[in-house]
CSV table of C-alpha atoms in Angstrom, one decimal:
chain,number,residue,atom,x,y,z
A,1,MET,CA,-9.9,-32.3,23.1
A,2,SER,CA,-6.8,-34.4,22.5
A,3,ALA,CA,-3.4,-33.7,24.1
A,4,GLU,CA,-2.2,-32.0,20.9
A,5,ALA,CA,-5.4,-29.7,20.7
A,6,THR,CA,-5.3,-28.9,24.5
A,7,SER,CA,-1.6,-27.9,24.1
A,8,LEU,CA,-2.6,-25.3,21.6
A,9,LEU,CA,-4.7,-23.5,24.4
A,10,ARG,CA,-1.6,-23.6,26.7
A,11,HIS,CA,0.6,-22.0,24.0
A,12,ARG,CA,0.6,-18.2,25.0
A,13,PRO,CA,0.6,-16.7,21.7
A,14,PHE,CA,-2.2,-18.9,20.4
A,15,LEU,CA,-4.3,-18.4,23.7
A,16,ALA,CA,-3.9,-14.6,23.2
A,17,PHE,CA,-5.0,-15.0,19.6
A,18,TRP,CA,-7.9,-17.2,20.7
A,19,LEU,CA,-9.1,-14.8,23.3
A,20,ALA,CA,-8.9,-11.9,20.7
A,21,ARG,CA,-11.0,-13.9,18.5
A,22,VAL,CA,-13.6,-14.4,21.2
A,23,CYS,CA,-13.8,-10.7,21.9
A,24,THR,CA,-14.1,-9.6,18.2
A,25,ALA,CA,-16.5,-12.5,17.5
A,26,SER,CA,-18.7,-11.5,20.5
A,27,GLY,CA,-18.6,-7.9,19.6
A,28,PHE,CA,-19.6,-8.4,16.0
A,29,GLN,CA,-22.4,-10.8,16.9
A,30,MET,CA,-23.8,-8.6,19.5
A,31,LEU,CA,-23.6,-5.5,17.0
A,32,THR,CA,-25.4,-7.6,14.2
A,33,VAL,CA,-28.2,-8.6,16.4
A,34,ALA,CA,-28.7,-5.0,17.8
A,35,ILE,CA,-28.4,-3.5,14.4
A,36,GLY,CA,-30.8,-5.8,12.7
A,37,TRP,CA,-33.4,-5.3,15.3
A,38,HIS,CA,-32.8,-1.6,15.5
A,39,MET,CA,-33.2,-1.3,11.8
A,40,TYR,CA,-36.3,-3.4,11.7
A,41,GLU,CA,-37.8,-1.3,14.5
A,42,LEU,CA,-37.1,1.9,12.6
A,43,THR,CA,-38.4,0.9,9.2
A,44,HIS,CA,-40.2,-2.4,9.3
A,45,ASN,CA,-38.7,-3.2,5.9
A,46,VAL,CA,-37.1,-6.5,5.1
A,47,LEU,CA,-35.3,-5.0,2.1
A,48,ASP,CA,-33.5,-2.7,4.6
A,49,LEU,CA,-32.2,-5.7,6.5
A,50,GLY,CA,-30.6,-6.9,3.2
A,51,LEU,CA,-29.2,-3.6,2.4
A,52,VAL,CA,-27.3,-3.5,5.7
A,53,GLY,CA,-25.6,-6.7,4.6
A,54,LEU,CA,-24.8,-5.3,1.2
A,55,VAL,CA,-23.4,-2.0,2.6
A,56,GLU,CA,-21.1,-4.0,5.0
A,57,PHE,CA,-20.0,-6.3,2.1
A,58,LEU,CA,-19.1,-3.4,-0.3
A,59,PRO,CA,-15.8,-2.6,1.2
A,60,ARG,CA,-14.6,-6.2,0.7
A,61,VAL,CA,-14.9,-5.5,-3.1
A,62,LEU,CA,-13.5,-1.9,-3.0
A,63,PHE,CA,-10.5,-2.8,-0.8
A,64,MET,CA,-9.9,-6.5,-1.6
A,65,LEU,CA,-6.6,-6.1,-3.5
A,66,HIS,CA,-5.2,-3.7,-0.8
A,67,THR,CA,-6.2,-5.6,2.2
A,68,GLY,CA,-4.1,-8.6,1.2
A,69,HIS,CA,-1.1,-6.4,0.3
A,70,VAL,CA,-1.3,-4.8,3.7
A,71,ALA,CA,-1.5,-8.1,5.5
A,72,ASP,CA,1.6,-9.3,3.6
A,73,ARG,CA,3.7,-6.2,3.9
A,74,TYR,CA,3.1,-4.9,7.4
A,75,ASP,CA,3.2,-6.3,10.9
A,76,ARG,CA,0.1,-8.4,11.0
A,77,ARG,CA,-0.4,-7.9,14.8
A,78,LYS,CA,-0.6,-4.1,14.3
A,79,VAL,CA,-2.8,-4.3,11.4
A,80,ALA,CA,-5.3,-6.5,13.3
A,81,ALA,CA,-5.2,-4.3,16.4
A,82,LEU,CA,-5.8,-1.1,14.3
A,83,CYS,CA,-8.8,-2.8,12.6
A,84,GLN,CA,-10.2,-3.8,16.1
A,85,VAL,CA,-9.9,-0.2,17.2
A,86,ALA,CA,-11.8,1.0,14.2
A,87,GLN,CA,-14.6,-1.5,15.0
A,88,GLY,CA,-14.6,-0.2,18.6
A,89,LEU,CA,-15.1,3.4,17.4
A,90,VAL,CA,-18.1,2.3,15.4
A,91,ALA,CA,-19.6,0.7,18.4
A,92,LEU,CA,-18.8,3.8,20.4
A,93,ALA,CA,-20.7,5.9,17.8
A,94,LEU,CA,-23.7,3.7,18.3
A,95,VAL,CA,-23.5,4.1,22.0
A,96,LEU,CA,-23.7,8.0,21.6
A,97,GLY,CA,-26.5,7.7,19.1
A,98,ALA,CA,-28.5,5.3,21.2
A,99,SER,CA,-28.0,7.4,24.4
A,100,THR,CA,-29.2,10.5,22.6
A,101,GLY,CA,-32.0,8.7,20.5
A,102,SER,CA,-30.3,10.0,17.3
A,103,VAL,CA,-29.8,6.6,15.5
A,104,THR,CA,-31.2,6.7,12.0
A,105,ARG,CA,-31.6,4.4,9.0
A,106,GLU,CA,-28.9,6.4,7.1
A,107,MET,CA,-26.6,6.4,10.2
A,108,ILE,CA,-26.9,2.7,10.4
A,109,PHE,CA,-25.9,2.3,6.7
A,110,VAL,CA,-22.7,4.6,7.2
A,111,LEU,CA,-21.6,2.7,10.2
A,112,ALA,CA,-22.2,-0.5,8.5
A,113,PHE,CA,-19.9,0.5,5.8
A,114,LEU,CA,-17.2,1.6,8.2
A,115,LEU,CA,-17.6,-1.7,10.1
A,116,GLY,CA,-17.3,-3.6,6.9
A,117,SER,CA,-14.2,-1.6,6.0
A,118,ALA,CA,-12.3,-2.5,9.2
A,119,ARG,CA,-13.4,-6.2,9.0
A,120,SER,CA,-12.3,-6.3,5.3
A,121,PHE,CA,-8.7,-5.6,6.4
A,122,GLU,CA,-9.0,-7.6,9.7
A,123,MET,CA,-10.1,-10.9,8.1
A,124,PRO,CA,-7.2,-11.7,5.8
A,125,THR,CA,-4.7,-10.4,8.4
A,126,THR,CA,-5.9,-12.6,11.2
A,127,GLN,CA,-6.1,-15.6,8.7
A,128,ALA,CA,-2.6,-15.1,7.6
A,129,LEU,CA,-1.4,-14.4,11.2
A,130,LEU,CA,-2.4,-17.9,12.5
A,131,PRO,CA,0.1,-20.0,10.5
A,132,ASN,CA,2.8,-17.8,12.2
A,133,LEU,CA,1.8,-18.9,15.6
A,134,VAL,CA,1.8,-22.7,15.4
A,135,PRO,CA,3.7,-25.4,13.5
A,136,SER,CA,2.3,-26.6,10.4
A,137,ALA,CA,1.7,-30.1,11.7
A,138,LEU,CA,-0.8,-28.7,14.2
A,139,PHE,CA,-2.3,-26.2,11.8
A,140,PRO,CA,-5.5,-28.2,11.0
A,141,ARG,CA,-6.2,-28.5,14.8
A,142,ALA,CA,-5.4,-24.9,15.3
A,143,VAL,CA,-8.0,-23.9,12.6
A,144,ALA,CA,-10.6,-25.9,14.4
A,145,ALA,CA,-9.6,-24.5,17.7
A,146,SER,CA,-9.6,-21.0,16.4
A,147,ALA,CA,-13.1,-21.6,14.9
A,148,SER,CA,-14.3,-22.8,18.2
A,149,ALA,CA,-13.4,-19.3,19.7
A,150,MET,CA,-15.7,-17.7,17.2
A,151,GLN,CA,-18.5,-20.2,17.7
A,152,ALA,CA,-18.4,-20.1,21.4
A,153,ALA,CA,-18.7,-16.4,21.2
A,154,THR,CA,-21.4,-16.6,18.7
A,155,ILE,CA,-23.4,-18.9,21.0
A,156,ALA,CA,-23.5,-16.6,23.9
A,157,ALA,CA,-23.1,-13.1,22.3
A,158,PRO,CA,-26.3,-13.1,20.2
A,159,ALA,CA,-28.4,-14.3,23.2
A,160,LEU,CA,-26.9,-11.8,25.4
A,161,GLY,CA,-27.2,-9.1,22.8
A,162,GLY,CA,-31.0,-10.0,22.4
A,163,LEU,CA,-31.5,-10.0,26.2
A,164,LEU,CA,-29.5,-6.7,26.6
A,165,TYR,CA,-31.5,-5.1,23.9
A,166,ALA,CA,-34.7,-5.5,25.9
A,167,PHE,CA,-33.3,-2.9,28.2
A,168,GLY,CA,-32.3,-0.7,25.4
A,169,ALA,CA,-29.8,-0.6,22.5
A,170,PHE,CA,-27.4,1.4,24.6
A,171,TRP,CA,-26.9,-1.7,26.8
A,172,VAL,CA,-25.8,-3.7,23.8
A,173,TYR,CA,-23.5,-1.2,22.2
A,174,ALA,CA,-21.6,-0.2,25.3
A,175,PRO,CA,-20.0,-3.6,26.3
A,176,THR,CA,-19.4,-4.2,22.6
A,177,THR,CA,-17.1,-1.2,22.5
A,178,LEU,CA,-15.2,-2.7,25.5
A,179,LEU,CA,-14.8,-6.0,23.7
A,180,TYR,CA,-13.2,-4.5,20.7
A,181,PHE,CA,-10.7,-2.6,22.7
A,182,MET,CA,-9.8,-5.7,24.8
A,183,ALA,CA,-9.2,-7.5,21.5
A,184,CYS,CA,-6.8,-4.8,20.4
A,185,ALA,CA,-4.7,-5.1,23.5
A,186,LEU,CA,-4.6,-9.0,23.1
A,187,SER,CA,-3.5,-8.6,19.5
A,188,LEU,CA,-0.7,-6.3,20.3
A,189,SER,CA,0.6,-8.7,23.0
A,190,LEU,CA,1.1,-11.6,20.4
A,191,GLN,CA,4.6,-13.0,20.0
A,192,VAL,CA,4.9,-14.6,16.5
A,193,ARG,CA,7.4,-16.4,14.3
A,194,ARG,CA,9.2,-14.4,11.6
A,195,GLN,CA,6.7,-13.2,9.0
A,196,ASN,CA,8.1,-13.9,5.4
A,197,GLY,CA,6.2,-10.9,4.1
A,198,ASN,CA,6.3,-9.0,0.8
A,199,GLN,CA,8.4,-5.9,1.1
A,200,GLY,CA,7.7,-4.5,-2.2
A,201,LYS,CA,5.4,-1.5,-3.0
A,202,ALA,CA,1.9,-2.0,-4.1
A,203,SER,CA,1.6,-2.6,-7.8
A,204,LEU,CA,-1.2,-4.1,-9.9
A,205,GLN,CA,0.9,-7.2,-10.4
A,206,SER,CA,1.5,-7.6,-6.6
A,207,LEU,CA,-2.2,-6.7,-5.8
A,208,MET,CA,-3.4,-9.3,-8.4
A,209,ALA,CA,-1.0,-12.1,-7.3
A,210,GLY,CA,-3.6,-13.6,-4.9
A,211,ILE,CA,-6.2,-13.9,-7.7
A,212,HIS,CA,-3.6,-15.4,-10.2
A,213,PHE,CA,-2.5,-17.9,-7.5
A,214,ILE,CA,-6.0,-19.2,-6.7
A,215,ARG,CA,-7.0,-19.3,-10.5
A,216,SER,CA,-3.8,-21.4,-11.1
A,217,ARG,CA,-5.0,-24.0,-8.6
A,218,PRO,CA,-8.3,-25.5,-9.6
A,219,ASP,CA,-8.8,-27.3,-6.2
A,220,ILE,CA,-8.5,-24.1,-4.3
A,221,PHE,CA,-10.7,-22.1,-6.6
A,222,GLY,CA,-13.4,-24.8,-6.5
A,223,ALA,CA,-13.2,-25.0,-2.7
A,224,ILE,CA,-13.8,-21.2,-2.1
A,225,SER,CA,-16.2,-20.7,-5.0
A,226,LEU,CA,-18.3,-23.6,-3.6
A,227,ASP,CA,-18.6,-21.7,-0.3
A,228,LEU,CA,-19.5,-18.4,-2.3
A,229,PHE,CA,-22.4,-19.8,-4.2
A,230,ALA,CA,-23.7,-22.4,-1.8
A,231,VAL,CA,-23.9,-20.1,1.3
A,232,LEU,CA,-24.9,-17.0,-1.0
A,233,LEU,CA,-28.0,-18.9,-2.0
A,234,GLY,CA,-28.6,-20.8,1.3
A,235,GLY,CA,-27.9,-18.0,3.8
A,236,ALA,CA,-31.0,-16.9,5.8
A,237,THR,CA,-29.3,-14.8,8.5
A,238,ALA,CA,-30.7,-11.5,7.4
A,239,LEU,CA,-34.3,-12.8,7.7
A,240,LEU,CA,-34.0,-14.1,11.2
A,241,PRO,CA,-35.6,-10.9,12.7
A,242,VAL,CA,-38.6,-11.5,10.4
A,243,PHE,CA,-38.8,-15.2,11.3
A,244,ALA,CA,-38.5,-14.3,15.0
A,245,LYS,CA,-41.2,-11.7,15.0
A,246,ASP,CA,-43.6,-12.6,12.5
A,247,ILE,CA,-43.4,-16.4,11.9
A,248,LEU,CA,-42.0,-17.9,15.2
A,249,LEU,CA,-43.7,-15.3,17.3
A,250,THR,CA,-40.8,-14.5,19.7
A,251,GLY,CA,-38.9,-11.3,20.6
A,252,PRO,CA,-35.3,-10.1,20.9
A,253,TRP,CA,-34.3,-12.9,23.2
A,254,GLY,CA,-35.7,-15.5,20.7
A,255,LEU,CA,-33.8,-13.8,17.9
A,256,GLY,CA,-30.6,-14.0,19.9
A,257,LEU,CA,-31.3,-17.8,20.5
A,258,LEU,CA,-31.9,-18.3,16.7
A,259,ARG,CA,-28.7,-16.6,15.9
A,260,SER,CA,-26.8,-18.6,18.6
A,261,ALA,CA,-28.2,-22.0,17.3
A,262,PRO,CA,-25.9,-22.3,14.3
A,263,ALA,CA,-23.0,-21.5,16.4
A,264,LEU,CA,-23.8,-24.1,19.0
A,265,GLY,CA,-23.7,-26.8,16.2
A,266,ALA,CA,-20.5,-25.3,14.9
A,267,LEU,CA,-18.9,-25.2,18.3
A,268,LEU,CA,-19.7,-28.9,19.0
A,269,MET,CA,-18.3,-29.9,15.7
A,270,SER,CA,-15.2,-27.7,16.1
A,271,PHE,CA,-14.5,-29.7,19.4
A,272,TRP,CA,-14.9,-32.9,17.5
A,273,LEU,CA,-12.6,-31.8,14.7
A,274,ALA,CA,-10.0,-30.5,17.0
A,275,ARG,CA,-9.9,-34.0,18.6
A,276,PHE,CA,-10.5,-36.0,15.5
A,277,PRO,CA,-9.3,-34.0,12.5
A,278,ILE,CA,-10.4,-35.0,9.1
A,279,GLU,CA,-7.4,-36.7,7.4
A,280,ARG,CA,-8.9,-38.8,4.5
A,281,ASN,CA,-11.7,-38.3,2.0
A,282,VAL,CA,-11.6,-34.6,2.6
A,283,GLY,CA,-13.3,-33.7,-0.8
A,284,ARG,CA,-16.4,-35.9,-0.4
A,285,ILE,CA,-16.8,-35.0,3.2
A,286,MET,CA,-16.8,-31.3,2.3
A,287,PHE,CA,-19.3,-31.7,-0.5
A,288,LEU,CA,-21.5,-33.8,1.8
A,289,ALA,CA,-21.4,-31.1,4.4
A,290,VAL,CA,-22.4,-28.5,2.0
A,291,GLY,CA,-25.4,-30.7,0.9
A,292,ILE,CA,-26.5,-31.1,4.5
A,293,PHE,CA,-26.3,-27.3,4.9
A,294,GLY,CA,-28.8,-26.9,2.0
A,295,VAL,CA,-31.2,-29.4,3.3
A,296,ALA,CA,-31.1,-27.8,6.7
A,297,THR,CA,-31.9,-24.4,5.1
A,298,ILE,CA,-35.0,-25.8,3.4
A,299,ALA,CA,-36.2,-27.3,6.7
A,300,PHE,CA,-35.7,-24.1,8.6
A,301,GLY,CA,-37.7,-22.2,5.9
A,302,LEU,CA,-40.7,-24.7,6.2
A,303,SER,CA,-40.7,-24.8,10.0
A,304,THR,CA,-43.3,-22.9,12.0
A,305,SER,CA,-42.0,-24.4,15.4
A,306,PHE,CA,-39.5,-22.2,17.4
A,307,TRP,CA,-37.7,-25.3,18.9
A,308,LEU,CA,-37.6,-27.2,15.6
A,309,SER,CA,-36.2,-24.2,13.9
A,310,LEU,CA,-33.5,-24.1,16.7
A,311,GLY,CA,-32.6,-27.8,16.2
A,312,VAL,CA,-32.4,-27.4,12.4
A,313,LEU,CA,-30.1,-24.4,12.7
A,314,VAL,CA,-27.8,-26.4,15.0
A,315,VAL,CA,-27.5,-29.0,12.2
A,316,LEU,CA,-26.8,-26.3,9.7
A,317,GLY,CA,-24.0,-24.7,11.8
A,318,ALA,CA,-22.4,-28.1,12.3
A,319,ALA,CA,-22.3,-28.8,8.6
A,320,ASP,CA,-21.0,-25.4,7.8
A,321,MET,CA,-18.1,-26.0,10.3
A,322,ILE,CA,-17.1,-29.0,8.6
A,323,SER,CA,-16.8,-27.3,5.2
A,324,MET,CA,-15.0,-24.2,6.8
A,325,VAL,CA,-12.3,-26.2,8.5
A,326,ILE,CA,-11.5,-28.3,5.5
A,327,ARG,CA,-11.5,-25.3,3.3
A,328,GLY,CA,-9.5,-23.1,5.6
A,329,ALA,CA,-6.8,-25.6,6.4
A,330,PHE,CA,-6.5,-26.6,2.9
A,331,VAL,CA,-6.1,-23.0,1.4
A,332,GLN,CA,-3.7,-22.1,4.0
A,333,LEU,CA,-1.5,-25.1,3.8
A,334,GLU,CA,-1.3,-24.8,0.0
A,335,THR,CA,-0.3,-21.2,0.2
A,336,PRO,CA,3.2,-19.8,0.9
A,337,ASP,CA,3.6,-17.5,3.8
A,338,GLU,CA,4.6,-14.4,1.7
A,339,MET,CA,1.3,-14.7,-0.2
A,340,ARG,CA,-1.0,-15.7,2.6
A,341,GLY,CA,-2.5,-12.2,3.0
A,342,ARG,CA,-3.4,-11.7,-0.6
A,343,VAL,CA,-4.8,-15.2,-1.0
A,344,SER,CA,-6.7,-14.7,2.3
A,345,ALA,CA,-8.1,-11.3,1.0
A,346,VAL,CA,-9.6,-13.1,-2.0
A,347,ASN,CA,-10.8,-15.9,0.2
A,348,GLY,CA,-12.3,-13.3,2.5
A,349,LEU,CA,-14.1,-11.7,-0.5
A,350,PHE,CA,-15.8,-15.0,-1.2
A,351,ILE,CA,-16.6,-15.6,2.4
A,352,GLY,CA,-18.0,-12.1,2.8
A,353,ALA,CA,-20.0,-12.4,-0.5
A,354,SER,CA,-21.5,-15.7,0.8
A,355,ASN,CA,-22.4,-14.0,4.1
A,356,GLN,CA,-23.0,-10.2,3.7
A,357,LEU,CA,-24.0,-10.4,0.0
A,358,GLY,CA,-26.1,-13.4,0.8
A,359,GLU,CA,-28.0,-11.3,3.4
A,360,PHE,CA,-28.8,-8.8,0.6
A,361,GLU,CA,-29.9,-11.7,-1.7
A,362,SER,CA,-32.2,-13.0,1.1
A,363,GLY,CA,-33.7,-9.7,1.7
A,364,LEU,CA,-34.3,-9.1,-2.0
A,365,THR,CA,-35.9,-12.5,-2.7
A,366,ALA,CA,-38.0,-12.1,0.5
A,367,HIS,CA,-39.1,-8.7,-0.8
A,368,TRP,CA,-40.1,-10.4,-4.3
A,369,PHE,CA,-41.4,-13.7,-3.2
A,370,GLY,CA,-42.0,-13.7,0.7
A,371,THR,CA,-40.0,-14.7,3.5
A,372,VAL,CA,-40.5,-18.4,3.6
A,373,PRO,CA,-40.2,-19.1,-0.3
A,374,ALA,CA,-37.0,-17.0,-0.4
A,375,VAL,CA,-35.3,-19.4,2.2
A,376,VAL,CA,-36.6,-22.6,0.6
A,377,ILE,CA,-35.6,-21.5,-2.8
A,378,GLY,CA,-32.1,-20.6,-1.5
A,379,GLY,CA,-31.7,-24.1,0.2
A,380,VAL,CA,-32.7,-25.8,-3.1
A,381,GLY,CA,-30.1,-23.6,-4.9
A,382,THR,CA,-27.4,-24.7,-2.5
A,383,LEU,CA,-28.1,-28.4,-3.5
A,384,VAL,CA,-28.0,-27.5,-7.1
A,385,VAL,CA,-24.7,-25.7,-6.8
A,386,THR,CA,-23.3,-28.7,-4.7
A,387,GLY,CA,-24.0,-31.1,-7.5
A,388,ALA,CA,-22.8,-28.8,-10.2
A,389,TRP,CA,-19.4,-28.2,-8.4
A,390,MET,CA,-18.8,-32.0,-8.0
A,391,LYS,CA,-19.0,-32.2,-11.9
A,392,LEU,CA,-17.0,-29.0,-12.5
A,393,PHE,CA,-14.1,-29.9,-10.0
A,394,PRO,CA,-13.9,-33.6,-10.0
A,395,THR,CA,-10.3,-33.6,-8.5
A,396,LEU,CA,-11.5,-31.6,-5.5
A,397,ALA,CA,-14.4,-33.9,-5.0
A,398,GLN,CA,-12.1,-36.9,-5.1
A,399,ARG,CA,-9.3,-35.3,-3.1
A,400,ASP,CA,-8.2,-37.6,-0.2
A,401,LYS,CA,-5.9,-35.5,2.0
A,402,LEU,CA,-5.5,-31.8,2.9
A,403,HIS,CA,-1.9,-31.3,1.9
């Protein structure tokens, strides 16, 4: 990393924030691997894998307007810490269920909803918190460095989760609980600059402010809606247990590696972007990255080689990281601090839709057409959306700088 990027990790508030992100990302990825494999073992139904993603996504819709208001009105450190405690309690419930052999399909759905509820409040809060930790001049690098925390954890945690699951589900859920409580302690230790928050009471006008702000700025709306539809169609994460077990003929350890591969590509790219931030032609580069994501999705769907699939997923993760860093820095820099929570909540809904709702879409299309055709159709859909958005949002495609 450059001297500027390295100095970020020497800055104590940012370092604590970075470590908290490592803990929460590790915990969530380990939970995702274990819950996915656990559900498939219980039901052997690909549709159930998609339903888990849908249930986890539902709270983002139900609570979207309130999550942003909470992030703007209350101490963001405490809100983040409370969300991390709630996720730790979900993991603890799975520990108790696994130790007594009482985990059921219905229990997984209930806990997935609670997990999604906590994450729906945590995401906009942590996104809005980051600009309070670093100067705006370093913010694009901070976004890349923060993303590297998530991706570094996402590389190791799924593989570790898959390995531990071979000894039993309990051995995945127990350390996950500890990780969430460690993240809570780190969040409470943060020292941040003054938060210019919204002190008013919740009202329809206040709650809708984030939506109105995004709709009034076509470039911001185009950037986050591109992620929504491109990744919604192109995501194949929910189907990885099926690919691992039935197509690539591997086990939980192989599933962990498949889940880690996109994170490896994203981590390497985040290191590159922290050292060499994208400063020109940001629009064209973002659209190119989304197009590469679609092509990589198609290649993964057609692959029958475990190692080729891993390589394609690395490329997919690197392309997604480019798009994410550009979009994340752009949206935050264009948003005033007192509205960052509400705007981040809307952005979080789009991100959640592209991930959790995308898992449901993958499970549903796999149920209708088969696993491989579902992934290939999704990749083609991503390419179609990329081309359409370049026409619908020409100023975004031609945008030169982030801010």
